[in-house]
Amino acid sequence: MALEESSQAYRQLREIVGEENITTDPVVMDTYVWQWLGDLVGEKGNCFMPLRPEAVVLPGSTREVQRVVKVCNRFGLKFKAHSTGWISYAAPLTEGVVILDLRRMDRILEINTKDMYALIEPYVTFSQLQAELMKVGLNCEVNAAGSNCSALAQAAAGFGAGYGNYHMGYGAGTLLGVEWVLPDGEVLKMGSLGSGCGWITSDGPGPSLKGIMRGHMGTLGGCGVFTKCALRVYHWPGPTEIVCENEAMPGYERFVNLPDNIAMYYLYFDDYEKRSEAICKVGEEDIGYVMGFMQRGLAILGLADTNAHFVDLKEDLFDALPSISFVVLLATHSREELEHQKRVLEKILEETGGGYIELLQQEPFNDVITLHLIKVGTLSAHAVCGRSGAFLCAPGSNAVTRRIAGRLESLSIELKKKYIEEGKLVDDGGEGTWGVVWDHGHTIYIENLVEWDPADPESSMAHVRLQEEVNKETIEKLSYLSSMGTFVEESAKMNPEDMVKLKDMTPSDLIEKSEEMAAAHSPYDAKLGPLLRNYHVWLRRIREQLDPNNSSDASPP
Amino acid sequence: MSGGIDRKQLVDIAGKDNVFDDEETLDAYSQDESFLPPRRPSFVVKPKGRDEIVALLKIANETKTPLVPVSSGPPHFRGDTVPEYGGIVLDLSGMSKILFVDREDRVAMIEPGVRFRELQAALRKEGMKLPIPLCPRETKSVVGSCLEREPHTIPKYHLDHCDPLSCAEVVFGTGDVFCTGEAAGPGTIEDKQKAGWRQKIRVEPQTELIRLFQGSQGTMGIVTWVTVRCEVMPGTQKPLLAAGDDLEALLEFLYRLVRMRLCDEAFILDGADMAAIAAEDGDVDALQDTLPRWILFFCISGYRILPEERVSILEKETREIAKLCNVGLQDAVAGLPAEKVLDITGQPCADTYWKLRKRGACQDIYFISSFDGIARCVEVMREFAGRNGLPVRDIGVYVQPVCQGHGYHCEFNIFHKGEDHAERERVKDAYESLCRVLLNNGAFFSRPYDLLPEMVYERDAVAGGVLRKVKSVFDPNNILNPGKLCF
Ligand SMILES: Cc1cc2nc3c(=O)[nH]c(=O)nc-3n(C[C@H](O)[C@H](O)[C@H](O)COP(=O)(O)OP(=O)(O)OC[C@H]3O[C@@H](n4cnc5c(N)ncnc54)[C@H](O)[C@@H]3O)c2cc1C
């Protein structure tokens, strides 16, 4: 139900943001509802999420955000932030939600070269930020979703997996000070900012509230609005501007001014253990600038222009490429240092029986992949959405230790092949692993990506069944259950109305109701929570403290 | 009796040899080197494991008795273990097992009583080391240090203020036992280890609860073990020094070294701090007389593969930057070799703790600063000292880049004569006023101890309010170390 224009709530919201920055037009509001993963959460066969917002407002400042939040609290409405809006969770998950589209808050407020941070608003994209940073010899971690995503949304509210996690950190690790409009409308200036001491840290005074702000993932719109944050930035030894041209592959950019202190190496290994060993050794020797994996099926998806091209390219390349690999970009202060790092890499390959994938070291692949590792660009979105329009990972993403990585990857490849053979999932040969390395090789982050057709309910459900199987195996064999995987498995089993009920459960409901009640209303929590020492109960207790009127929209999972 | 608890109940839980209420013991735990007024606990209990801690929390909650956890041995400096409301001090120093060291995953699991020296020895056998704070005192618990977010001296491995802490087992104030991060499950720690996990991943799905227990001074929960992230032992090290009167030039050089990831260890000390550390059992004042005003120390490392080659390339790059910054590099400063600085700052302080060597007592002031704030705060401190009759020569300065150069830990060490009552009172007044002046000049007291919380949370009332809400979830009866921070 849209807000009546005559209602007091609507009038107050309009007064805050101005006539031109509020709408209840169903056509416009539906654009916020048609979402990636909509087929899993809403009706099968299309991407509409189950619920339309009450209204969409476009606040232009923290003050306006705060006032909107207070109006929502006052009138029993809920609210949810939307930055670049690439993820379904930016859509309403409960009834009565006002969407705050933050696109007017799009400024880079400061680039501080000495303390190495960039102070940004929610609608600043990675490409916007990275271009400005490179001008002053700096760089930022770019989420592998693509350079068109909000840098703030990923760091404060979303995920954060990207090639730069190798030495620039993951998620919370990339954040310094944060300005957070809490669900009750209070503004928390987290860390040094609250003491009037600038943006240099978000930890303290005393216990760090970053601990309740995000974990592996963020609040995903479920606990207030982040209106500004300082993101850590890092030294960039490359050119101040990346000159690209579009001719190498149809539709793909290549890096044309690649200097001689930057080089990409695509490496293969005979088995997963040796690959994990090599990754750790690269980290221990402290070489490399960014790192990641794109298994051959996925790499071909990314390099193909059209579906027909994909079929041809797969025919040509799949068997020519090794299956177990990772890619590392060396970017050093000098040519001499690059040569040294290359010698170290060669020694690691010698010790682990690895080698270079010569084909990908050559043009045009070399330039395209190098550019992707630095800038991300649109290649990854193209790879995972270009063929069928929907993707996710089985198992859902998380970081794992060295002994787990290969087993997790191979387990999901085997399970996936069956559905590919049935023609229900995009045929990447089962080998769609994407991953990154955290904290100079301390941990490895793995996703085995699966693409399906969201317009075909059977295809959507094939992905859900695969997810169920993977979840079962990972619990049994690896003492692991991914939260995203559980979300997919459980949410797809429910009809959209139950989904809404689930999200409306308060913490006290959850704590006080019996286990069966919890199971009936919140299969996700009922399944994952007890396996993680009732983590969900503590989370909800904290959220209840911060959001006494339950006015933030629910946060999945 | 303490809030209704009697000795027998404690003895039933911890055994009679682990419950103390003799005057001497209670006095020893009633005060520390800080300016907090002493207060005796009613009991000191030394639990032997988690289950005893859970049982103690249960009766403490029933009787609303304060519990104050402590892991390190004396001398304590920060007032955080002085039981402001009496109650029971839980001394965890007897829980001192190294539970595992894993070379493949570069991680170790330890109990609260484990100290730096023994952990380093165990890691060395596996070719690893733990990056440690500057020359910690011999009795300092590694877990305690991690929980206090003490920075270590290798900025490139200091990725986050949490480091090197990974996961922990915590008994919340409610008595519930939780394992943070990946350690939460599925399955027990044993199941997870069998499957190949090593409790290294710090995050839960939507929280990172370990961050609430760090910096909390024991007010949120009691930690029974942690895992710490370790690094490989370098194959070759090239320590170097730079010195002079120009702090800003040294800071500029330090900034570039860290930004470009050219070195491992890196920090600046003034002559007073360097003398206190390097004099060992010799005469600190005499050594200070010979030292320059500021000394920058850093170390370039090579690891297992081609270590010499790496060091020589990085050294060349470093020397070019030094030239640009107008900074001369030396192997020794005033007869103090860089090798020796590397050696003594990278291990616990043998004999007398360095902060006590110069005058017998020391009051630390530490805060997180922006780059520009460092020189400003040093200036502010010197001016303040001059105006308030504190001898500037007796104030040590330590500047440590943290989080890969995203911010700086600055520390002023006011050396004073602890037993001289008048001097102690003067230093106490000066300490409080100076902290206030520094706060007004951009010094962020991220870990406010003893007399500082009131001023800090007055400044950031919203954070205080949110912290109290969070505290009500984990310790609803305010049993754990009441009176600290904003609780
Ligand atoms: C093709 C594709 C690939 C992806 N790949 C990756 C990947 O490799 N790594 C990765 O980490 N993620 C990935 N993602 C997930 C996600 O899109 C990213 O994390 C992204 O960077 C966040 O930008 P967004 O446009 O999704 O933000 P939004 O959709 O605007 O926001 C994401 C979530 O955060 C909330 N939110 C947004 N802004 C705020 C705010 N200011 N305050 C409070 N809450 C807010 C929203 O409500 C929403 O729930 C991918 C998504 C897609 C579609």
Coordinates of C-alpha atoms in Angstrom, one line a residue, chain A residues 39-298:
Chain A
D39 CA 12.6 -15.2 -8.0
L40 CA 13.8 -16.9 -4.8
V41 CA 12.1 -14.6 -2.4
G42 CA 8.9 -13.7 -4.2
E43 CA 6.8 -15.5 -6.7
K44 CA 8.7 -18.0 -8.8
G45 CA 9.2 -17.1 -12.4
N46 CA 10.0 -13.4 -12.2
C47 CA 12.2 -11.1 -10.3
F48 CA 9.7 -9.0 -8.4
M49 CA 10.2 -9.0 -4.7
P50 CA 6.9 -9.6 -2.8
L51 CA 6.4 -6.1 -1.4
R52 CA 6.1 -2.6 -2.9
P53 CA 7.4 0.3 -0.7
E54 CA 5.0 2.8 0.9
A55 CA 7.0 5.6 -0.7
V56 CA 10.5 6.4 -2.0
V57 CA 12.3 9.5 -0.7
L58 CA 15.6 11.0 -1.8
P59 CA 17.2 12.7 1.1
G60 CA 20.1 15.0 0.4
S61 CA 21.9 15.1 3.7
T62 CA 22.4 13.4 7.1
R63 CA 20.0 15.8 8.7
E64 CA 17.3 14.8 6.1
V65 CA 17.9 11.1 6.6
Q66 CA 17.6 11.6 10.4
R67 CA 14.4 13.5 10.0
V68 CA 12.9 10.8 7.7
V69 CA 13.9 8.1 10.1
K70 CA 12.2 10.0 13.0
V71 CA 9.0 10.4 10.9
C72 CA 9.0 6.7 10.3
N73 CA 9.4 6.0 14.0
R74 CA 6.6 8.4 14.8
F75 CA 4.1 7.0 12.3
G76 CA 4.8 3.3 12.7
L77 CA 6.4 3.1 9.3
K78 CA 9.6 1.2 8.5
F79 CA 12.5 2.4 6.5
K80 CA 15.3 1.0 4.4
A81 CA 18.4 2.6 2.8
H82 CA 19.2 2.0 -0.8
S83 CA 22.5 3.1 -2.2
T84 CA 23.4 1.8 -5.6
G85 CA 20.7 -0.9 -5.2
W86 CA 22.4 -3.9 -6.7
I87 CA 21.1 -6.3 -4.1
S88 CA 17.6 -7.6 -3.4
Y89 CA 17.9 -6.7 0.2
A90 CA 17.7 -3.0 -0.8
A91 CA 14.0 -3.7 -1.5
P92 CA 11.4 -3.9 1.3
L93 CA 11.2 -7.2 3.1
T94 CA 8.3 -6.2 5.3
E95 CA 5.1 -4.2 4.9
G96 CA 5.1 -0.5 5.4
V97 CA 8.6 0.4 4.2
V98 CA 9.7 3.9 3.1
I99 CA 12.8 3.5 0.8
L100 CA 15.5 6.1 1.3
D101 CA 17.2 6.3 -2.1
L102 CA 20.5 8.0 -1.3
R103 CA 21.6 8.9 -4.8
R104 CA 21.7 12.6 -4.0
M105 CA 24.4 12.0 -1.4
D106 CA 27.1 11.3 -3.9
R107 CA 30.1 13.4 -2.9
I108 CA 33.7 12.5 -2.1
L109 CA 34.1 14.8 0.8
E110 CA 37.8 14.4 1.4
I111 CA 40.8 12.5 0.3
N112 CA 43.4 12.5 3.0
T113 CA 46.7 11.3 1.7
K114 CA 48.5 11.4 5.1
D115 CA 46.0 9.3 7.0
M116 CA 45.2 7.4 3.8
Y117 CA 41.4 7.6 3.8
A118 CA 38.6 8.8 1.6
L119 CA 35.6 10.3 3.2
I120 CA 32.5 9.5 1.1
E121 CA 28.8 9.6 0.9
P122 CA 26.6 6.6 0.1
Y123 CA 26.2 7.1 -3.6
V124 CA 29.9 7.4 -4.4
T125 CA 30.8 4.5 -6.7
F126 CA 34.1 2.6 -6.7
S127 CA 35.0 3.9 -10.2
Q128 CA 34.4 7.5 -9.1
L129 CA 36.5 7.0 -6.0
Q130 CA 39.3 5.0 -7.6
A131 CA 39.8 7.5 -10.5
E132 CA 40.2 10.3 -7.9
L133 CA 42.5 8.3 -5.7
M134 CA 44.8 7.2 -8.5
K135 CA 45.4 10.9 -9.4
V136 CA 47.2 11.1 -6.0
G137 CA 48.9 7.7 -6.1
L138 CA 46.4 5.9 -4.0
N139 CA 43.9 3.1 -4.5
C140 CA 41.0 1.4 -2.7
E141 CA 39.7 -2.1 -2.4
V142 CA 37.1 -2.5 -5.1
N143 CA 34.3 -5.0 -4.4
A144 CA 34.2 -7.6 -7.2
A145 CA 30.5 -6.8 -7.8
G146 CA 31.8 -4.0 -10.0
S147 CA 33.1 -0.5 -10.0
N148 CA 29.6 0.8 -10.4
C149 CA 28.6 -0.2 -6.8
S150 CA 28.5 2.1 -3.8
A151 CA 31.8 1.9 -1.9
L152 CA 30.0 2.8 1.4
A153 CA 27.2 0.2 1.0
Q154 CA 29.7 -2.6 0.6
A155 CA 32.0 -1.6 3.5
A156 CA 29.4 -0.5 6.0
A157 CA 26.2 -2.5 5.1
G158 CA 27.0 -5.2 2.6
F159 CA 29.8 -7.7 2.0
G160 CA 33.2 -6.6 0.6
A161 CA 34.9 -9.5 -1.1
G162 CA 37.3 -8.2 -3.7
Y163 CA 40.8 -8.9 -5.1
G164 CA 42.3 -6.2 -2.8
N165 CA 41.3 -8.1 0.3
Y166 CA 44.8 -9.5 0.0
H167 CA 46.4 -6.6 1.7
M168 CA 43.7 -3.9 1.9
G169 CA 41.3 -5.9 4.2
Y170 CA 37.8 -7.2 4.0
G171 CA 34.5 -5.6 5.0
A172 CA 34.9 -3.9 8.4
G173 CA 38.6 -3.9 8.0
T174 CA 38.4 -1.2 5.3
L175 CA 36.3 1.2 7.4
L176 CA 37.6 4.0 9.6
G177 CA 35.1 6.5 11.0
V178 CA 31.4 6.0 10.3
E179 CA 28.4 8.3 10.6
W180 CA 25.4 6.1 11.5
V181 CA 21.8 7.2 11.8
L182 CA 20.5 4.7 14.3
P183 CA 17.0 3.2 13.9
D184 CA 15.6 5.6 16.4
G185 CA 17.0 8.6 14.6
E186 CA 20.0 9.3 16.9
V187 CA 23.2 9.9 15.0
L188 CA 26.2 7.8 16.2
K189 CA 29.5 9.1 15.1
M190 CA 31.4 5.9 15.5
G191 CA 35.0 5.9 16.8
S192 CA 37.3 9.0 16.9
L193 CA 34.6 11.1 15.2
G194 CA 32.4 11.0 18.2
S195 CA 35.2 12.6 20.3
G196 CA 35.7 15.3 17.7
C197 CA 39.0 13.7 16.7
G198 CA 38.4 13.1 13.0
W199 CA 37.8 10.0 11.0
I200 CA 40.9 7.9 11.8
T201 CA 39.3 5.0 13.6
S202 CA 36.0 3.5 14.3
D203 CA 37.2 1.4 17.3
G204 CA 36.4 2.9 20.7
P205 CA 36.2 4.6 23.0
G206 CA 36.2 1.4 24.9
P207 CA 34.5 -1.6 23.2
S208 CA 34.2 -1.2 19.4
L209 CA 30.6 -0.7 18.2
K210 CA 31.8 -1.9 14.8
G211 CA 31.3 -5.3 16.4
I212 CA 27.5 -4.8 16.2
M213 CA 27.6 -2.9 13.0
R214 CA 28.6 -5.8 10.7
G215 CA 30.2 -9.2 10.5
H216 CA 30.8 -11.3 7.5
M217 CA 28.0 -9.2 6.1
G218 CA 26.5 -6.0 7.2
T219 CA 23.1 -5.1 8.4
L220 CA 21.9 -5.1 4.8
G221 CA 19.6 -2.2 5.5
G222 CA 18.3 -3.8 8.7
C223 CA 19.6 -1.4 11.3
G224 CA 19.6 2.3 10.5
V225 CA 21.3 4.3 7.7
F226 CA 25.0 4.9 7.2
T227 CA 25.4 8.4 5.9
K228 CA 29.1 8.9 5.6
C229 CA 32.2 6.8 6.1
A230 CA 35.9 7.1 5.8
L231 CA 37.4 4.2 3.8
R232 CA 41.0 3.2 4.0
V233 CA 43.0 3.8 0.9
Y234 CA 46.4 2.4 0.0
H235 CA 49.5 3.2 -2.0
W236 CA 49.1 2.7 -5.8
P237 CA 52.4 2.3 -7.6
G238 CA 50.7 2.4 -11.1
P239 CA 49.8 5.3 -13.4
T240 CA 47.7 8.3 -12.2
E241 CA 45.2 7.5 -15.0
I242 CA 44.4 4.2 -16.5
V243 CA 44.1 4.6 -20.2
C244 CA 41.8 1.9 -21.7
E245 CA 40.6 1.0 -25.1
N246 CA 37.7 -1.2 -26.1
E247 CA 39.0 -3.2 -29.0
A248 CA 40.6 -6.2 -27.5
M249 CA 37.5 -8.3 -27.0
P250 CA 34.0 -7.3 -28.2
G251 CA 32.7 -5.1 -25.4
Y252 CA 35.7 -5.4 -23.2
E253 CA 38.2 -2.8 -22.1
R254 CA 41.9 -3.4 -22.0
F255 CA 44.6 -1.5 -20.2
V256 CA 46.9 0.2 -22.7
N257 CA 49.4 2.1 -20.6
L258 CA 50.5 -0.8 -18.4
P259 CA 53.8 0.2 -16.9
D260 CA 56.7 -2.2 -16.5
N261 CA 56.3 -2.4 -12.7
I262 CA 52.9 -4.2 -13.0
A263 CA 52.5 -7.7 -14.2
M264 CA 49.7 -10.4 -14.0
Y265 CA 50.4 -14.1 -13.5
Y266 CA 47.7 -16.7 -14.0
L267 CA 48.9 -19.9 -12.3
Y268 CA 47.8 -23.5 -12.4
F269 CA 48.3 -26.4 -10.0
D270 CA 47.7 -30.1 -10.0
D271 CA 45.7 -30.2 -6.8
Y272 CA 43.9 -28.0 -4.4
E273 CA 46.3 -28.6 -1.5
K274 CA 49.2 -27.4 -3.6
R275 CA 47.3 -24.3 -4.7
S276 CA 46.4 -23.5 -1.1
E277 CA 50.0 -23.9 -0.2
A278 CA 51.1 -21.6 -2.9
I279 CA 48.6 -18.9 -1.9
C280 CA 49.9 -19.0 1.7
K281 CA 53.5 -18.9 0.5
V282 CA 52.8 -15.8 -1.7
G283 CA 51.4 -14.2 1.4
E284 CA 54.3 -15.3 3.7
E285 CA 56.8 -13.9 1.3
D286 CA 54.8 -10.6 1.1
I287 CA 54.7 -10.4 -2.6
G288 CA 51.8 -9.5 -4.8
Y289 CA 49.3 -6.6 -4.9
V290 CA 46.0 -8.2 -5.5
M291 CA 45.0 -11.8 -5.8
G292 CA 42.0 -14.0 -6.7
F293 CA 40.6 -17.0 -8.5
M294 CA 38.4 -17.4 -11.5
Q295 CA 38.0 -20.9 -12.5
R296 CA 38.0 -21.7 -16.2
G297 CA 34.3 -22.0 -16.6
L298 CA 33.8 -18.6 -15.0

